PDB file of C-alpha atoms and ligand atoms in Angstrom:
ATOM      1  CA  UNK A  20      -0.052   0.067   0.118  1.00  0.00           C
ATOM      2  CA  UNK A  21       1.219   3.612  -0.560  1.00  0.00           C
ATOM      3  CA  UNK A  22       2.566   5.204   2.274  1.00  0.00           C
ATOM      4  CA  UNK A  23       1.519   8.918   1.560  1.00  0.00           C
ATOM      5  CA  UNK A  24      -1.712  10.009   3.059  1.00  0.00           C
ATOM      6  CA  UNK A  25      -1.758  13.593   2.033  1.00  0.00           C
ATOM      7  CA  UNK A  26      -4.848  12.739  -0.415  1.00  0.00           C
ATOM      8  CA  UNK A  27      -6.859  11.429   2.212  1.00  0.00           C
ATOM      9  CA  UNK A  28      -9.903  13.272   3.606  1.00  0.00           C
ATOM     10  CA  UNK A  29     -10.306  13.850   7.146  1.00  0.00           C
ATOM     11  CA  UNK A  30     -13.568  11.665   6.725  1.00  0.00           C
ATOM     12  CA  UNK A  31     -11.357   8.744   5.116  1.00  0.00           C
ATOM     13  CA  UNK A  32      -8.686   9.144   7.933  1.00  0.00           C
ATOM     14  CA  UNK A  33     -11.225   8.606  10.585  1.00  0.00           C
ATOM     15  CA  UNK A  34     -12.725   5.385   8.739  1.00  0.00           C
ATOM     16  CA  UNK A  35      -9.308   3.916   8.443  1.00  0.00           C
ATOM     17  CA  UNK A  36      -8.787   4.450  12.414  1.00  0.00           C
ATOM     18  CA  UNK A  37     -12.272   2.705  12.981  1.00  0.00           C
ATOM     19  CA  UNK A  38     -10.748  -0.466  12.289  1.00  0.00           C
ATOM     20  CA  UNK A  39      -7.822  -0.316  14.531  1.00  0.00           C
ATOM     21  CA  UNK A  40      -7.496  -1.888  17.516  1.00  0.00           C
ATOM     22  CA  UNK A  41      -7.466  -0.271  20.677  1.00  0.00           C
ATOM     23  CA  UNK A  42      -3.979  -0.806  21.245  1.00  0.00           C
ATOM     24  CA  UNK A  43      -3.174   0.788  17.839  1.00  0.00           C
ATOM     25  CA  UNK A  44      -5.651   3.525  18.712  1.00  0.00           C
ATOM     26  CA  UNK A  45      -3.845   4.325  22.164  1.00  0.00           C
ATOM     27  CA  UNK A  46      -0.080   4.314  19.920  1.00  0.00           C
ATOM     28  CA  UNK A  47      -1.560   6.355  17.380  1.00  0.00           C
ATOM     29  CA  UNK A  48      -3.125   9.122  20.148  1.00  0.00           C
ATOM     30  CA  UNK A  49       0.165   9.050  21.924  1.00  0.00           C
ATOM     31  CA  UNK A  50       2.368   9.988  18.613  1.00  0.00           C
ATOM     32  CA  UNK A  51      -0.277  12.733  17.312  1.00  0.00           C
ATOM     33  CA  UNK A  52      -0.382  14.270  20.998  1.00  0.00           C
ATOM     34  CA  UNK A  53       3.711  14.885  20.606  1.00  0.00           C
ATOM     35  CA  UNK A  54       2.925  16.666  17.554  1.00  0.00           C
ATOM     36  CA  UNK A  55       0.299  18.792  19.110  1.00  0.00           C
ATOM     37  CA  UNK A  56       1.249  22.273  19.115  1.00  0.00           C
ATOM     38  CA  UNK A  57      -1.288  23.597  21.404  1.00  0.00           C
ATOM     39  CA  UNK A  58       1.066  24.808  24.082  1.00  0.00           C
ATOM     40  CA  UNK A  59       1.860  27.557  21.828  1.00  0.00           C
ATOM     41  CA  UNK A  60      -1.342  28.818  21.317  1.00  0.00           C
ATOM     42  CA  UNK A  61      -2.272  32.325  23.097  1.00  0.00           C
ATOM     43  CA  UNK A  62      -5.921  30.909  23.567  1.00  0.00           C
ATOM     44  CA  UNK A  63      -4.188  27.842  25.689  1.00  0.00           C
ATOM     45  CA  UNK A  64      -1.306  29.818  27.472  1.00  0.00           C
ATOM     46  CA  UNK A  65      -2.110  30.562  31.337  1.00  0.00           C
ATOM     47  CA  UNK A  66      -5.610  28.935  31.269  1.00  0.00           C
ATOM     48  CA  UNK A  67      -4.355  26.030  33.364  1.00  0.00           C
ATOM     49  CA  UNK A  68      -5.208  23.573  30.524  1.00  0.00           C
ATOM     50  CA  UNK A  69      -2.901  20.419  30.729  1.00  0.00           C
ATOM     51  CA  UNK A  70      -4.769  18.539  27.839  1.00  0.00           C
ATOM     52  CA  UNK A  71      -4.199  18.251  24.267  1.00  0.00           C
ATOM     53  CA  UNK A  72      -5.051  17.246  21.193  1.00  0.00           C
ATOM     54  CA  UNK A  73      -8.612  18.423  21.282  1.00  0.00           C
ATOM     55  CA  UNK A  74      -9.213  17.943  17.678  1.00  0.00           C
ATOM     56  CA  UNK A  75      -9.380  14.188  18.631  1.00  0.00           C
ATOM     57  CA  UNK A  76     -10.961  14.743  22.389  1.00  0.00           C
ATOM     58  CA  UNK A  77     -13.256  17.178  21.831  1.00  0.00           C
ATOM     59  CA  UNK A  78     -13.868  20.529  23.742  1.00  0.00           C
ATOM     60  CA  UNK A  79     -11.581  21.839  26.932  1.00  0.00           C
ATOM     61  CA  UNK A  80     -13.634  22.150  30.036  1.00  0.00           C
ATOM     62  CA  UNK A  81     -11.408  24.931  31.218  1.00  0.00           C
ATOM     63  CA  UNK A  82     -10.932  27.111  28.009  1.00  0.00           C
ATOM     64  CA  UNK A  83     -13.460  29.531  27.389  1.00  0.00           C
ATOM     65  CA  UNK A  84     -12.096  32.514  25.122  1.00  0.00           C
ATOM     66  CA  UNK A  85     -10.736  32.430  21.756  1.00  0.00           C
ATOM     67  CA  UNK A  86      -7.450  34.422  21.554  1.00  0.00           C
ATOM     68  CA  UNK A  87      -6.383  33.152  18.375  1.00  0.00           C
ATOM     69  CA  UNK A  88      -5.956  29.506  17.422  1.00  0.00           C
ATOM     70  CA  UNK A  89      -2.478  27.476  15.630  1.00  0.00           C
ATOM     71  CA  UNK A  90      -4.367  24.457  14.727  1.00  0.00           C
ATOM     72  CA  UNK A  91      -3.997  25.597  11.049  1.00  0.00           C
ATOM     73  CA  UNK A  92      -0.172  25.347  11.430  1.00  0.00           C
ATOM     74  CA  UNK A  93       0.204  22.296  13.107  1.00  0.00           C
ATOM     75  CA  UNK A  94       1.249  19.043  11.763  1.00  0.00           C
ATOM     76  CA  UNK A  95      -1.413  16.862  13.271  1.00  0.00           C
ATOM     77  CA  UNK A  96      -4.028  19.174  11.308  1.00  0.00           C
ATOM     78  CA  UNK A  97      -1.925  18.557   8.137  1.00  0.00           C
ATOM     79  CA  UNK A  98      -1.391  14.916   8.946  1.00  0.00           C
ATOM     80  CA  UNK A  99      -5.250  13.698   9.442  1.00  0.00           C
ATOM     81  CA  UNK A 100      -6.649  16.536   6.933  1.00  0.00           C
ATOM     82  CA  UNK A 101      -8.452  18.683   9.339  1.00  0.00           C
ATOM     83  CA  UNK A 102      -9.802  21.385   8.235  1.00  0.00           C
ATOM     84  CA  UNK A 103     -11.440  23.400  11.149  1.00  0.00           C
ATOM     85  CA  UNK A 104      -9.884  25.225  13.993  1.00  0.00           C
ATOM     86  CA  UNK A 105     -10.545  26.062  17.744  1.00  0.00           C
ATOM     87  CA  UNK A 106     -11.085  22.380  18.561  1.00  0.00           C
ATOM     88  CA  UNK A 107     -10.735  23.218  22.182  1.00  0.00           C
ATOM     89  CA  UNK A 108     -14.098  25.432  21.897  1.00  0.00           C
ATOM     90  CA  UNK A 109     -16.033  24.114  19.021  1.00  0.00           C
ATOM     91  CA  UNK A 110     -15.526  20.364  19.756  1.00  0.00           C
ATOM     92  CA  UNK A 111     -13.526  17.470  17.732  1.00  0.00           C
ATOM     93  CA  UNK A 112     -12.990  16.793  14.226  1.00  0.00           C
ATOM     94  CA  UNK A 113     -15.244  14.549  14.173  1.00  0.00           C
ATOM     95  CA  UNK A 114     -17.994  16.170  15.918  1.00  0.00           C
ATOM     96  CA  UNK A 115     -17.042  19.155  13.132  1.00  0.00           C
ATOM     97  CA  UNK A 116     -17.569  16.692  10.353  1.00  0.00           C
ATOM     98  CA  UNK A 117     -20.972  15.817  11.827  1.00  0.00           C
ATOM     99  CA  UNK A 118     -19.725  12.049  12.017  1.00  0.00           C
TER     100      UNK A 118
HETATM  101  S1  SF4 B  24      -4.813  20.505  15.224  1.00  0.00           S
HETATM  102 FE1  SF4 B  24      -4.917  21.736  16.964  1.00  0.00          FE
HETATM  103  S2  SF4 B  24      -5.827  20.500  18.692  1.00  0.00           S
HETATM  104 FE2  SF4 B  24      -4.997  19.391  17.084  1.00  0.00          FE
HETATM  105  S3  SF4 B  24      -3.292  18.594  17.676  1.00  0.00           S
HETATM  106 FE3  SF4 B  24      -2.750  20.451  16.470  1.00  0.00          FE
HETATM  107  S4  SF4 B  24      -3.013  21.997  17.778  1.00  0.00           S
HETATM  108 FE4  SF4 B  24      -3.321  20.453  18.685  1.00  0.00          FE
HETATM  109  S1  SF4 B  25      -7.493  23.897  19.526  1.00  0.00           S
HETATM  110 FE1  SF4 B  25      -6.332  25.529  18.313  1.00  0.00          FE
HETATM  111  S2  SF4 B  25      -7.557  27.494  19.996  1.00  0.00           S
HETATM  112 FE2  SF4 B  25      -7.643  25.640  21.147  1.00  0.00          FE
HETATM  113  S3  SF4 B  25      -5.655  25.683  22.365  1.00  0.00           S
HETATM  114 FE3  SF4 B  25      -5.268  24.274  20.658  1.00  0.00          FE
HETATM  115  S4  SF4 B  25      -4.548  25.738  18.928  1.00  0.00           S
HETATM  116 FE4  SF4 B  25      -5.127  26.924  20.428  1.00  0.00          FE
END
């Protein structure tokens, strides 16, 4: 199988991941978490939030105010063909895709 995933849509990535075992899913999540750049985001800084990867896990219970979002420049966004922003406030990619 071809390794390039650039042409897959977000929805196709999610469908592919749906076939993963929980162990594979855990490994994938850990890998993506390392790439998450939320800690560099003005909306995140100084809120006391410790969680990451809101594009996968959904809204933050702590972050309430938009101060800019660096998601569009994040490797996870590119990797998973995500196309939204402010996941900490709006919800996960799946939620935003209506999946
Ligand atoms: S897209 Fe945003 S929420 Fe998702 S990993 Fe990147 S910085 Fe974090
Ligand atoms: S999801 Fe976007 S707005 Fe929220 S903390 Fe991460 S980079 Fe900032």
